[in-house]
Short mmCIF file of C-alpha atoms in Angstrom, two decimals:
data_model
loop_
_atom_site.label_atom_id
_atom_site.label_comp_id
_atom_site.label_asym_id
_atom_site.label_seq_id
_atom_site.Cartn_x
_atom_site.Cartn_y
_atom_site.Cartn_z
CA MET A 1 0.00 0.00 0.00
CA LYS A 2 2.88 2.38 0.78
CA THR A 3 4.22 1.87 -2.73
CA LEU A 4 0.85 2.75 -4.24
CA ILE A 5 0.59 5.90 -2.10
CA ARG A 6 4.17 6.86 -2.99
CA LEU A 7 3.49 6.46 -6.72
CA PHE A 8 0.18 8.35 -6.46
CA TYR A 9 1.86 11.26 -4.69
CA GLY A 10 4.83 11.11 -7.06
CA ALA A 11 2.68 11.36 -10.18
CA GLY A 12 0.51 14.08 -8.67
CA PHE A 13 3.40 16.22 -7.50
CA LEU A 14 5.31 15.82 -10.75
CA ALA A 15 2.24 16.82 -12.79
CA ALA A 16 1.49 19.77 -10.50
CA GLY A 17 5.11 20.92 -10.57
CA ILE A 18 5.24 20.84 -14.36
CA ALA A 19 1.92 22.73 -14.49
CA HIS A 20 3.55 25.56 -12.51
CA PHE A 21 5.75 26.20 -15.56
CA LYS A 22 3.23 25.43 -18.30
CA ARG A 23 0.46 27.59 -16.81
CA PRO A 24 2.15 29.94 -14.33
CA ASN A 25 -0.55 32.62 -14.46
CA GLY A 26 -3.12 30.33 -12.87
CA PHE A 27 -0.74 29.65 -9.99
CA LYS A 28 0.29 33.30 -9.65
CA ALA A 29 -3.39 34.20 -9.29
CA ILE A 30 -3.73 32.09 -6.14
CA VAL A 31 -0.67 33.47 -4.36
CA PRO A 32 -2.17 35.70 -1.65
CA ALA A 33 -1.91 39.37 -2.61
CA PHE A 34 0.00 40.30 0.57
CA LEU A 35 2.95 38.13 -0.51
CA PRO A 36 5.56 39.75 -2.76
CA PHE A 37 7.33 38.01 -5.63
CA ASN A 38 4.43 35.80 -6.73
CA GLN A 39 6.31 34.70 -9.85
CA ALA A 40 9.27 33.51 -7.75
CA ILE A 41 6.93 31.77 -5.30
CA VAL A 42 5.28 29.90 -8.16
CA ALA A 43 8.64 28.92 -9.67
CA VAL A 44 10.16 27.75 -6.38
CA SER A 45 7.07 25.78 -5.37
CA GLY A 46 6.99 24.25 -8.86
CA VAL A 47 10.62 23.15 -8.59
CA ILE A 48 9.94 21.64 -5.16
CA GLU A 49 6.94 19.74 -6.51
CA VAL A 50 8.92 18.41 -9.49
CA ILE A 51 11.72 17.27 -7.16
CA TYR A 52 9.24 15.63 -4.78
CA GLY A 53 7.41 13.94 -7.64
CA ALA A 54 10.55 12.62 -9.32
CA ALA A 55 12.04 11.43 -6.03
CA LEU A 56 8.88 9.54 -5.12
CA LEU A 57 8.47 7.99 -8.57
CA LEU A 58 12.13 6.95 -8.70
CA ASN A 59 12.06 5.86 -5.04
CA ARG A 60 15.15 7.99 -4.33
CA GLY A 61 15.47 10.40 -1.42
CA THR A 62 12.01 9.48 -0.20
CA SER A 63 12.96 9.82 3.45
CA PHE A 64 13.77 13.51 2.95
CA VAL A 65 10.64 14.03 0.85
CA THR A 66 8.26 12.36 3.28
CA LYS A 67 9.75 14.28 6.22
CA THR A 68 9.46 17.67 4.51
CA MET A 69 6.31 17.23 2.43
CA PRO A 70 3.83 17.84 5.29
CA ALA A 71 5.48 21.21 5.99
CA PHE A 72 5.44 22.10 2.30
CA LEU A 73 1.73 21.22 2.03
CA ALA A 74 1.03 23.36 5.10
CA ALA A 75 3.04 26.22 3.57
CA VAL A 76 0.99 26.25 0.37
CA PHE A 77 -2.34 25.94 2.21
CA PRO A 78 -2.86 29.74 2.33
CA ALA A 79 -2.99 29.72 -1.49
CA ASN A 80 -5.93 27.30 -1.34
CA VAL A 81 -7.68 29.47 1.25
CA TYR A 82 -7.06 32.59 -0.86
CA MET A 83 -8.39 30.78 -3.92
CA ALA A 84 -11.61 29.89 -2.08
CA MET A 85 -12.01 33.35 -0.55
CA LYS A 86 -11.55 35.13 -3.88
CA ASN A 87 -13.40 32.45 -5.92
CA ILE A 88 -10.43 32.12 -8.28
CA PRO A 89 -10.87 29.59 -11.11
CA LEU A 90 -8.96 26.32 -11.01
CA GLY A 91 -6.86 26.80 -14.13
CA GLU A 92 -9.30 27.75 -16.86
CA LYS A 93 -12.29 26.21 -15.10
CA LYS A 94 -14.60 28.29 -12.92
CA LEU A 95 -15.78 26.04 -10.10
CA PRO A 96 -18.66 26.57 -7.71
CA ALA A 97 -17.52 28.24 -4.49
CA TRP A 98 -18.46 25.16 -2.45
CA VAL A 99 -15.98 23.06 -4.47
CA LEU A 100 -13.16 25.51 -3.75
CA TRP A 101 -14.03 25.43 -0.03
CA ALA A 102 -14.35 21.62 -0.08
CA ARG A 103 -10.75 21.39 -1.33
CA LEU A 104 -9.46 22.81 1.95
CA PRO A 105 -10.04 19.68 4.08
CA LEU A 106 -8.44 17.64 1.30
CA GLN A 107 -5.15 19.40 2.06
CA TRP A 108 -5.31 17.95 5.57
CA LEU A 109 -5.83 14.48 4.07
CA LEU A 110 -2.84 14.99 1.79
CA ILE A 111 -0.73 15.97 4.79
CA GLN A 112 -1.86 12.88 6.70
CA GLY A 113 -1.08 10.67 3.70
CA ALA A 114 2.37 12.20 3.40
CA LYS A 115 3.01 11.47 7.07
CA LYS A 116 1.94 7.85 6.56
CA MET A 117 4.53 7.42 3.82
CA ASP A 118 7.18 8.16 6.43
CA SER A 119 5.88 5.78 9.10
#
């Protein structure tokens, strides 16, 4: 089961990280307005996600990834809150507000899953 979770997270993080560079404007839009350097934040978080994804898929450096991933997920949580508060579309798709708010508890589940990969 741990292998399946690791591969699921790896594919998801790699895809999300690549998306930061293919569609940066969508990610810049969800960086809270009070934070400076939104382009740099998007680039750095994208690089981290690509590294996490590749490491998990290749099963290399997973101890470091699983120890740091919960903190990373917590660090990007304000972007999800900002997205829900401002009703920002997910990429090109405008979602109902309740869907954006429903995504917030999913972040907690992702954090818990990341912690389980390390146990």
